[in-house]
mmCIF file of C-alpha atoms in Angstrom:
data_model
loop_
_atom_site.group_PDB
_atom_site.id
_atom_site.type_symbol
_atom_site.label_atom_id
_atom_site.label_comp_id
_atom_site.label_asym_id
_atom_site.label_seq_id
_atom_site.Cartn_x
_atom_site.Cartn_y
_atom_site.Cartn_z
ATOM 1 C CA MET A 1 -31.391 29.031 -4.222
ATOM 2 C CA ALA A 2 -28.515 28.238 -6.600
ATOM 3 C CA ASN A 3 -27.637 24.635 -7.296
ATOM 4 C CA PRO A 4 -24.515 23.426 -5.443
ATOM 5 C CA THR A 5 -21.231 23.211 -7.310
ATOM 6 C CA ARG A 6 -20.713 19.684 -8.616
ATOM 7 C CA VAL A 7 -17.304 18.116 -8.071
ATOM 8 C CA ALA A 8 -16.108 14.724 -9.328
ATOM 9 C CA VAL A 9 -12.957 13.208 -7.849
ATOM 10 C CA ILE A 10 -11.221 10.416 -9.772
ATOM 11 C CA GLY A 11 -9.202 8.340 -7.332
ATOM 12 C CA ALA A 12 -10.084 7.729 -3.677
ATOM 13 C CA GLY A 13 -6.671 7.576 -2.072
ATOM 14 C CA PRO A 14 -5.425 9.973 0.635
ATOM 15 C CA GLY A 15 -5.309 12.794 -1.926
ATOM 16 C CA GLY A 16 -8.663 12.044 -3.512
ATOM 17 C CA TYR A 17 -10.812 11.278 -0.483
ATOM 18 C CA ALA A 18 -9.337 14.208 1.468
ATOM 19 C CA ALA A 19 -10.235 16.539 -1.422
ATOM 20 C CA ALA A 20 -13.714 14.996 -1.688
ATOM 21 C CA PHE A 21 -14.378 15.348 2.042
ATOM 22 C CA HIS A 22 -13.173 18.958 2.049
ATOM 23 C CA ALA A 23 -15.340 19.852 -0.948
ATOM 24 C CA ALA A 24 -18.366 18.240 0.719
ATOM 25 C CA ASP A 25 -17.682 20.177 3.929
ATOM 26 C CA MET A 26 -17.772 23.357 1.810
ATOM 27 C CA GLY A 27 -21.273 22.506 0.607
ATOM 28 C CA MET A 28 -20.428 21.065 -2.803
ATOM 29 C CA GLN A 29 -22.123 18.055 -4.394
ATOM 30 C CA VAL A 30 -19.362 15.462 -4.601
ATOM 31 C CA THR A 31 -18.967 12.206 -6.511
ATOM 32 C CA LEU A 32 -15.913 10.126 -5.573
ATOM 33 C CA ILE A 33 -14.842 7.451 -8.073
ATOM 34 C CA ASP A 34 -12.438 4.575 -7.541
ATOM 35 C CA ALA A 35 -12.030 0.956 -8.664
ATOM 36 C CA GLN A 36 -11.903 -0.343 -5.078
ATOM 37 C CA PRO A 37 -15.059 -1.077 -3.019
ATOM 38 C CA ASN A 38 -14.250 1.705 -0.527
ATOM 39 C CA PRO A 39 -12.084 4.820 -0.357
ATOM 40 C CA GLY A 40 -8.460 4.255 0.642
ATOM 41 C CA GLY A 41 -6.495 4.044 -2.579
ATOM 42 C CA VAL A 42 -3.111 2.444 -3.112
ATOM 43 C CA CYS A 43 -1.844 3.536 0.309
ATOM 44 C CA THR A 44 -4.582 1.828 2.281
ATOM 45 C CA PHE A 45 -5.283 -1.214 0.104
ATOM 46 C CA VAL A 46 -1.843 -2.233 -1.202
ATOM 47 C CA GLY A 47 0.680 0.164 0.346
ATOM 48 C CA CYS A 48 1.273 1.804 3.697
ATOM 49 C CA ILE A 49 -1.432 0.114 5.766
ATOM 50 C CA PRO A 50 -0.840 -3.573 4.855
ATOM 51 C CA SER A 51 2.935 -3.102 4.912
ATOM 52 C CA LYS A 52 2.823 -1.507 8.379
ATOM 53 C CA ALA A 53 0.576 -4.319 9.612
ATOM 54 C CA LEU A 54 3.119 -6.898 8.424
ATOM 55 C CA LEU A 55 5.977 -4.846 9.867
ATOM 56 C CA HIS A 56 4.208 -4.998 13.236
ATOM 57 C CA ALA A 57 4.169 -8.796 12.998
ATOM 58 C CA ALA A 58 7.864 -8.734 12.044
ATOM 59 C CA LYS A 59 8.633 -6.524 15.056
ATOM 60 C CA VAL A 60 6.864 -8.946 17.423
ATOM 61 C CA LEU A 61 8.870 -11.864 15.975
ATOM 62 C CA ASP A 62 12.109 -9.928 16.354
ATOM 63 C CA GLU A 63 11.371 -8.872 19.927
ATOM 64 C CA ALA A 64 10.530 -12.456 20.888
ATOM 65 C CA LYS A 65 13.793 -13.610 19.280
ATOM 66 C CA HIS A 66 15.879 -11.220 21.387
ATOM 67 C CA ALA A 67 13.872 -11.413 24.609
ATOM 68 C CA ASP A 68 16.273 -13.949 26.148
ATOM 69 C CA ALA A 69 18.688 -11.046 26.649
ATOM 70 C CA PHE A 70 16.525 -9.967 29.594
ATOM 71 C CA GLY A 71 15.570 -13.429 30.772
ATOM 72 C CA VAL A 72 12.446 -14.242 28.769
ATOM 73 C CA SER A 73 12.688 -17.164 26.372
ATOM 74 C CA PHE A 74 10.267 -18.369 23.697
ATOM 75 C CA GLY A 75 10.332 -21.451 21.528
ATOM 76 C CA LYS A 76 10.776 -21.323 17.765
ATOM 77 C CA PRO A 77 7.739 -19.499 16.332
ATOM 78 C CA SER A 78 5.221 -21.341 14.194
ATOM 79 C CA ILE A 79 4.005 -19.056 11.405
ATOM 80 C CA ASP A 80 0.598 -19.608 9.819
ATOM 81 C CA VAL A 81 0.923 -17.583 6.611
ATOM 82 C CA ASN A 82 -2.775 -17.926 5.758
ATOM 83 C CA LYS A 83 -3.807 -16.578 9.160
ATOM 84 C CA LEU A 84 -1.257 -13.757 8.958
ATOM 85 C CA ARG A 85 -2.565 -12.816 5.513
ATOM 86 C CA ALA A 86 -6.160 -12.870 6.766
ATOM 87 C CA TRP A 87 -5.252 -10.647 9.736
ATOM 88 C CA LYS A 88 -3.518 -8.158 7.426
ATOM 89 C CA ASP A 89 -6.564 -8.128 5.127
ATOM 90 C CA ALA A 90 -8.858 -7.555 8.132
ATOM 91 C CA VAL A 91 -6.800 -4.500 9.130
ATOM 92 C CA VAL A 92 -7.189 -3.095 5.612
ATOM 93 C CA LYS A 93 -10.924 -3.870 5.512
ATOM 94 C CA LYS A 94 -11.536 -2.123 8.833
ATOM 95 C CA GLN A 95 -9.595 0.964 7.760
ATOM 96 C CA THR A 96 -11.248 1.272 4.344
ATOM 97 C CA GLY A 97 -14.684 0.484 5.756
ATOM 98 C CA GLY A 98 -14.260 3.381 8.156
ATOM 99 C CA LEU A 99 -13.440 5.693 5.252
ATOM 100 C CA GLY A 100 -16.571 4.493 3.476
ATOM 101 C CA LEU A 101 -18.668 5.460 6.502
ATOM 102 C CA LEU A 102 -17.020 8.897 6.588
ATOM 103 C CA ALA A 103 -17.938 9.390 2.927
ATOM 104 C CA LYS A 104 -21.587 8.532 3.637
ATOM 105 C CA ALA A 105 -21.647 10.831 6.671
ATOM 106 C CA ARG A 106 -20.529 13.720 4.458
ATOM 107 C CA LYS A 107 -23.067 12.770 1.752
ATOM 108 C CA VAL A 108 -20.270 12.049 -0.726
ATOM 109 C CA GLU A 109 -21.584 9.721 -3.435
ATOM 110 C CA TYR A 110 -19.110 6.884 -3.867
ATOM 111 C CA VAL A 111 -19.020 5.136 -7.252
ATOM 112 C CA GLN A 112 -16.937 1.993 -7.683
ATOM 113 C CA GLY A 113 -15.579 1.936 -11.212
ATOM 114 C CA ARG A 114 -13.078 3.388 -13.650
ATOM 115 C CA ALA A 115 -13.612 6.859 -15.076
ATOM 116 C CA SER A 116 -12.677 8.388 -18.414
ATOM 117 C CA PHE A 117 -13.393 11.810 -19.879
ATOM 118 C CA VAL A 118 -16.198 12.236 -22.432
ATOM 119 C CA SER A 119 -15.790 16.015 -22.361
ATOM 120 C CA ALA A 120 -14.265 18.621 -20.061
ATOM 121 C CA LYS A 121 -17.198 18.301 -17.649
ATOM 122 C CA THR A 122 -18.589 14.815 -18.308
ATOM 123 C CA LEU A 123 -17.144 11.483 -17.207
ATOM 124 C CA SER A 124 -17.977 7.974 -18.313
ATOM 125 C CA VAL A 125 -17.624 5.490 -15.437
ATOM 126 C CA GLU A 126 -17.430 1.758 -16.105
ATOM 127 C CA THR A 127 -19.084 0.101 -13.107
ATOM 128 C CA GLY A 128 -20.089 -3.453 -12.293
ATOM 129 C CA ASN A 129 -23.597 -2.544 -13.465
ATOM 130 C CA GLY A 130 -22.544 -0.968 -16.750
ATOM 131 C CA GLU A 131 -21.623 2.535 -17.905
ATOM 132 C CA ARG A 132 -22.667 5.603 -15.972
ATOM 133 C CA LYS A 133 -22.303 9.270 -16.886
ATOM 134 C CA VAL A 134 -21.205 11.784 -14.229
ATOM 135 C CA ASP A 135 -21.500 15.531 -14.909
ATOM 136 C CA ALA A 136 -19.356 17.946 -12.896
ATOM 137 C CA ASP A 137 -18.384 21.598 -12.803
ATOM 138 C CA TYR A 138 -14.911 20.629 -11.616
ATOM 139 C CA VAL A 139 -12.961 17.371 -11.843
ATOM 140 C CA ILE A 140 -10.075 16.481 -9.527
ATOM 141 C CA ILE A 141 -7.693 13.805 -10.804
ATOM 142 C CA ALA A 142 -5.987 11.903 -7.965
ATOM 143 C CA THR A 143 -5.232 8.542 -9.552
ATOM 144 C CA GLY A 144 -2.329 7.543 -7.302
ATOM 145 C CA SER A 145 0.557 5.259 -8.184
ATOM 146 C CA ARG A 146 1.302 1.806 -9.489
ATOM 147 C CA PRO A 147 4.300 -0.530 -9.008
ATOM 148 C CA SER A 148 7.222 0.428 -11.229
ATOM 149 C CA THR A 149 8.464 -2.221 -13.638
ATOM 150 C CA VAL A 150 11.793 -3.044 -15.248
ATOM 151 C CA PRO A 151 11.594 -2.317 -19.001
ATOM 152 C CA ASN A 152 11.452 -5.444 -21.178
ATOM 153 C CA VAL A 153 11.315 -7.759 -18.137
ATOM 154 C CA SER A 154 8.195 -9.882 -17.703
ATOM 155 C CA ILE A 155 6.942 -10.663 -14.202
ATOM 156 C CA ASP A 156 4.446 -13.283 -15.349
ATOM 157 C CA SER A 157 6.205 -15.867 -13.201
ATOM 158 C CA PRO A 158 4.992 -16.720 -9.674
ATOM 159 C CA LYS A 159 8.620 -16.291 -8.604
ATOM 160 C CA MET A 160 8.592 -12.619 -9.606
ATOM 161 C CA LEU A 161 6.790 -10.297 -7.193
ATOM 162 C CA ASP A 162 6.121 -6.576 -7.197
ATOM 163 C CA SER A 163 5.257 -4.403 -4.216
ATOM 164 C CA THR A 164 1.579 -5.352 -4.481
ATOM 165 C CA SER A 165 1.809 -9.117 -4.935
ATOM 166 C CA ALA A 166 4.517 -9.385 -2.251
ATOM 167 C CA LEU A 167 2.050 -7.947 0.286
ATOM 168 C CA ASP A 168 -0.322 -10.828 -0.490
ATOM 169 C CA LEU A 169 2.173 -13.219 1.152
ATOM 170 C CA PRO A 170 1.837 -15.993 -1.461
ATOM 171 C CA ASP A 171 4.322 -17.971 0.650
ATOM 172 C CA VAL A 172 7.587 -17.516 2.530
ATOM 173 C CA PRO A 173 10.380 -18.433 0.116
ATOM 174 C CA PRO A 174 13.621 -19.911 1.494
ATOM 175 C CA ARG A 175 15.542 -17.154 -0.331
ATOM 176 C CA LEU A 176 14.374 -13.757 -1.553
ATOM 177 C CA LEU A 177 16.151 -11.213 -3.745
ATOM 178 C CA VAL A 178 14.932 -7.628 -3.297
ATOM 179 C CA VAL A 179 15.859 -5.382 -6.239
ATOM 180 C CA GLY A 180 15.944 -1.824 -4.923
ATOM 181 C CA GLY A 181 17.062 -0.535 -1.548
ATOM 182 C CA GLY A 182 14.415 2.150 -1.152
ATOM 183 C CA TYR A 183 11.884 2.147 1.665
ATOM 184 C CA ILE A 184 9.394 -0.168 -0.076
ATOM 185 C CA GLY A 185 12.008 -2.805 -0.836
ATOM 186 C CA LEU A 186 13.419 -2.598 2.690
ATOM 187 C CA GLU A 187 9.972 -2.849 4.297
ATOM 188 C CA LEU A 188 9.185 -5.998 2.329
ATOM 189 C CA GLY A 189 12.671 -7.394 2.896
ATOM 190 C CA THR A 190 12.323 -6.830 6.643
ATOM 191 C CA VAL A 191 8.981 -8.642 6.737
ATOM 192 C CA TYR A 192 10.161 -11.669 4.774
ATOM 193 C CA ALA A 193 13.418 -11.877 6.744
ATOM 194 C CA ALA A 194 11.436 -11.953 9.994
ATOM 195 C CA LEU A 195 9.225 -14.700 8.563
ATOM 196 C CA GLY A 196 12.262 -16.826 7.755
ATOM 197 C CA SER A 197 13.487 -15.931 4.268
ATOM 198 C CA LYS A 198 17.198 -15.391 3.618
ATOM 199 C CA VAL A 199 17.015 -11.940 2.059
ATOM 200 C CA THR A 200 19.527 -10.301 -0.266
ATOM 201 C CA VAL A 201 19.023 -6.606 -1.116
ATOM 202 C CA VAL A 202 20.523 -5.180 -4.320
ATOM 203 C CA GLU A 203 20.805 -1.383 -4.678
ATOM 204 C CA MET A 204 22.418 0.347 -7.673
ATOM 205 C CA THR A 205 23.514 3.454 -5.700
ATOM 206 C CA ASP A 206 26.196 3.571 -3.006
ATOM 207 C CA GLY A 207 23.732 3.583 -0.089
ATOM 208 C CA LEU A 208 20.348 2.346 1.065
ATOM 209 C CA LEU A 209 17.331 4.677 1.143
ATOM 210 C CA PRO A 210 18.539 7.077 -1.593
ATOM 211 C CA GLY A 211 17.371 10.596 -0.873
ATOM 212 C CA ALA A 212 17.008 10.057 2.871
ATOM 213 C CA ASP A 213 19.241 11.669 5.502
ATOM 214 C CA ARG A 214 22.531 9.737 5.389
ATOM 215 C CA ASP A 215 22.932 9.588 9.171
ATOM 216 C CA LEU A 216 19.473 8.037 9.540
ATOM 217 C CA ALA A 217 20.023 5.695 6.587
ATOM 218 C CA ALA A 218 23.255 4.483 8.214
ATOM 219 C CA VAL A 219 21.323 3.389 11.314
ATOM 220 C CA VAL A 220 18.872 1.432 9.150
ATOM 221 C CA ALA A 221 21.707 -0.128 7.142
ATOM 222 C CA LYS A 222 23.497 -1.291 10.275
ATOM 223 C CA ARG A 223 20.311 -2.857 11.563
ATOM 224 C CA LEU A 224 19.606 -4.623 8.259
ATOM 225 C CA GLU A 225 23.081 -6.151 8.239
ATOM 226 C CA THR A 226 21.933 -8.303 11.181
ATOM 227 C CA THR A 227 18.649 -9.398 9.567
ATOM 228 C CA CYS A 228 19.491 -9.770 5.865
ATOM 229 C CA GLU A 229 21.829 -12.358 4.409
ATOM 230 C CA ALA A 230 23.507 -9.754 2.162
ATOM 231 C CA ILE A 231 23.212 -6.110 1.118
ATOM 232 C CA LEU A 232 24.887 -5.376 -2.228
ATOM 233 C CA LEU A 233 25.459 -1.703 -3.039
ATOM 234 C CA ASP A 234 26.724 -0.217 -6.328
ATOM 235 C CA THR A 235 25.200 -3.327 -7.881
#
């Protein structure tokens, strides 16, 4: 019986783990490599999942705020940022832990570390226990994304956040400037506005959500005018 085809996947986000699972289902011997303790990638650890969890909390706060319109009144909310952060982290842990179990069920070997190429079919993986070599017939590169930065601008100040550090909820600042009116900036702005920050959004184009359907973006913009302190376009 021929040896199974060996596949190494670098990056365990939605692209990488889906490819790894599919290859395993086809009978291949799969090694999935990522720096995080479980599959999930940027989306699950520091992107879509934590941001949607915080948006859910923001929605609950907003609904409570407007509930008096139909005769239900609540007092001013008391926000425990540490508890909110812990709840968000628990959501992420549950989701990524489930993906780890799916990998084991498919007999995908998961290696936590960072991979580099030694040759076309050999990887060197730096793990917590030292270097490990992984040989493969095919290598899939699915290394995901990272927060974009402004050239020549340092963010080494605790007052400067990117899309990853902002999800950690270091605190709720009295005022927050969001540079960029795309969906990530607006998600984070919505969360912090609901938590009590006075949010100003700056967008260099003439409309929010560049690239999105203009009719839909107009609905979002109208809504944000009631939650943000200011939205500055062409700025």
